Amino acid sequence: MNKMKVLNLYYSTTGNTEKVAKKIEEAVKELGHEVDTVKITKKDTELDILQYDFVFVGSGVYMWLPGKPLQELFMSLLAKYNGTGDIKATSPKRPQSNAVVYCTYGGGHTGINEAIPTVKYMGQLFDHLGYNIIAEWYIVGEYVTED
Ligand SMILES: Cc1cc2nc3c(=O)[nH]c(=O)nc-3n(C[C@H](O)[C@H](O)[C@H](O)COP(=O)(O)O)c2cc1C
């Protein structure tokens, strides 16, 4: 397989998603690909998603959705790629570009249903850009509380 340029993008507040992201980084390196691991901390519109053939994106689930900083980043990236014309009507596929979207979640109330909106939300930016979403992972994470 050709050497790929992989983006490993994630948001994590209590460390569960970070553990998954670290494993992804290890596995991608082991397979001989190049990987940039980016933990979202604030709006970072410098991030150039389109230079990556393969993207992993993950977040914890907080009130059914990804973390606020991830949402803000995605809204600014959406605006950026609308502005550059990279998001086109009917979102034609970029055949070489793939994404895996995942979350870690507790599921204590409604199980996977309270995690589905998070993964669908994150997937939409890539869907709009024409990436093929080749997998969606729902990973049960430890519910870390202060007491
Ligand atoms: C403030 C808060 C809100 C949460 N809301 C949900 C939720 O709506 N649904 C759910 O399944 N899990 C929920 N959880 C559990 C987290 O999704 C789970 O612990 C996840 O693995 C956290 O990811 P992180 O450790 O990468 O931050 C919540 C956790 C916290 C701390």
mmCIF file of N, CA and C and ligand atoms in Angstrom, residues 12-17 60-64 104-107 114 141-143, ligand 1:
data_model
loop_
_atom_site.group_PDB
_atom_site.id
_atom_site.type_symbol
_atom_site.label_atom_id
_atom_site.label_comp_id
_atom_site.label_asym_id
_atom_site.label_seq_id
_atom_site.Cartn_x
_atom_site.Cartn_y
_atom_site.Cartn_z
ATOM 1 N N SER A 12 -10.732 15.602 23.803
ATOM 2 C CA SER A 12 -10.890 14.750 24.986
ATOM 3 C C SER A 12 -10.759 15.589 26.238
ATOM 4 N N THR A 13 -11.706 15.460 27.162
ATOM 5 C CA THR A 13 -11.529 16.204 28.423
ATOM 6 C C THR A 13 -11.055 15.306 29.558
ATOM 7 N N THR A 14 -11.524 14.044 29.597
ATOM 8 C CA THR A 14 -11.132 13.198 30.734
ATOM 9 C C THR A 14 -10.226 12.026 30.332
ATOM 10 N N GLY A 15 -9.738 12.039 29.101
ATOM 11 C CA GLY A 15 -8.670 11.111 28.719
ATOM 12 C C GLY A 15 -9.071 9.841 27.969
ATOM 13 N N ASN A 16 -10.366 9.529 27.922
ATOM 14 C CA ASN A 16 -10.758 8.274 27.248
ATOM 15 C C ASN A 16 -10.474 8.323 25.747
ATOM 16 N N THR A 17 -10.935 9.387 25.107
ATOM 17 C CA THR A 17 -10.722 9.516 23.655
ATOM 18 C C THR A 17 -9.228 9.640 23.358
ATOM 19 N N GLY A 60 -15.111 12.670 22.895
ATOM 20 C CA GLY A 60 -16.044 12.191 23.912
ATOM 21 C C GLY A 60 -17.429 12.733 23.592
ATOM 22 N N VAL A 61 -18.430 12.145 24.215
ATOM 23 C CA VAL A 61 -19.814 12.631 24.047
ATOM 24 C C VAL A 61 -20.178 13.437 25.292
ATOM 25 N N TYR A 62 -20.586 14.681 25.079
ATOM 26 C CA TYR A 62 -20.978 15.556 26.184
ATOM 27 C C TYR A 62 -22.352 16.124 25.843
ATOM 28 N N MET A 63 -23.351 15.685 26.561
ATOM 29 C CA MET A 63 -24.736 16.082 26.260
ATOM 30 C C MET A 63 -25.040 15.806 24.782
ATOM 31 N N TRP A 64 -24.727 14.585 24.372
ATOM 32 C CA TRP A 64 -25.080 14.031 23.058
ATOM 33 C C TRP A 64 -24.198 14.524 21.908
ATOM 34 N N THR A 104 -16.059 8.191 22.139
ATOM 35 C CA THR A 104 -16.149 7.391 23.353
ATOM 36 C C THR A 104 -17.308 7.965 24.155
ATOM 37 N N TYR A 105 -18.068 7.096 24.790
ATOM 38 C CA TYR A 105 -19.304 7.557 25.443
ATOM 39 C C TYR A 105 -19.657 6.687 26.631
ATOM 40 N N GLY A 106 -20.583 7.191 27.433
ATOM 41 C CA GLY A 106 -21.021 6.452 28.612
ATOM 42 C C GLY A 106 -22.246 5.609 28.299
ATOM 43 N N GLY A 107 -23.248 6.230 27.710
ATOM 44 C CA GLY A 107 -24.448 5.501 27.306
ATOM 45 C C GLY A 107 -25.347 5.090 28.463
ATOM 46 N N GLU A 114 -27.534 8.011 22.500
ATOM 47 C CA GLU A 114 -27.039 9.319 22.952
ATOM 48 C C GLU A 114 -25.640 9.629 22.418
ATOM 49 N N GLY A 141 -16.660 4.356 27.034
ATOM 50 C CA GLY A 141 -15.558 4.875 27.842
ATOM 51 C C GLY A 141 -15.976 4.939 29.300
ATOM 52 N N GLU A 142 -14.994 4.947 30.142
ATOM 53 C CA GLU A 142 -15.233 5.095 31.574
ATOM 54 C C GLU A 142 -15.847 6.476 31.839
ATOM 55 N N TYR A 143 -16.836 6.549 32.720
ATOM 56 C CA TYR A 143 -17.428 7.844 33.063
ATOM 57 C C TYR A 143 -16.636 8.405 34.242
HETATM 58 C C1 LIG B 1 -20.053 16.636 31.228
HETATM 59 C C2 LIG B 1 -20.239 15.259 30.673
HETATM 60 C C3 LIG B 1 -21.335 14.981 29.873
HETATM 61 C C4 LIG B 1 -21.516 13.692 29.333
HETATM 62 N N1 LIG B 1 -22.600 13.451 28.540
HETATM 63 C C5 LIG B 1 -22.769 12.219 27.999
HETATM 64 C C6 LIG B 1 -23.887 11.936 27.133
HETATM 65 O O1 LIG B 1 -24.735 12.780 26.845
HETATM 66 N N2 LIG B 1 -23.986 10.692 26.629
HETATM 67 C C7 LIG B 1 -23.086 9.706 26.902
HETATM 68 O O2 LIG B 1 -23.241 8.590 26.386
HETATM 69 N N3 LIG B 1 -22.001 9.931 27.690
HETATM 70 C C8 LIG B 1 -21.824 11.159 28.248
HETATM 71 N N4 LIG B 1 -20.732 11.401 29.055
HETATM 72 C C9 LIG B 1 -19.699 10.358 29.229
HETATM 73 C C10 LIG B 1 -18.531 10.619 28.264
HETATM 74 O O3 LIG B 1 -18.994 10.665 26.935
HETATM 75 C C11 LIG B 1 -17.449 9.541 28.342
HETATM 76 O O4 LIG B 1 -16.947 9.454 29.642
HETATM 77 C C12 LIG B 1 -16.346 9.836 27.318
HETATM 78 O O5 LIG B 1 -15.512 8.706 27.192
HETATM 79 C C13 LIG B 1 -15.539 11.069 27.700
HETATM 80 O O6 LIG B 1 -14.512 11.259 26.764
HETATM 81 P P1 LIG B 1 -13.105 11.909 27.159
HETATM 82 O O7 LIG B 1 -12.559 11.138 28.360
HETATM 83 O O8 LIG B 1 -12.260 11.724 25.954
HETATM 84 O O9 LIG B 1 -13.347 13.351 27.485
HETATM 85 C C14 LIG B 1 -20.557 12.678 29.616
HETATM 86 C C15 LIG B 1 -19.441 12.967 30.416
HETATM 87 C C16 LIG B 1 -19.272 14.226 30.943
HETATM 88 C C17 LIG B 1 -18.053 14.495 31.800
#
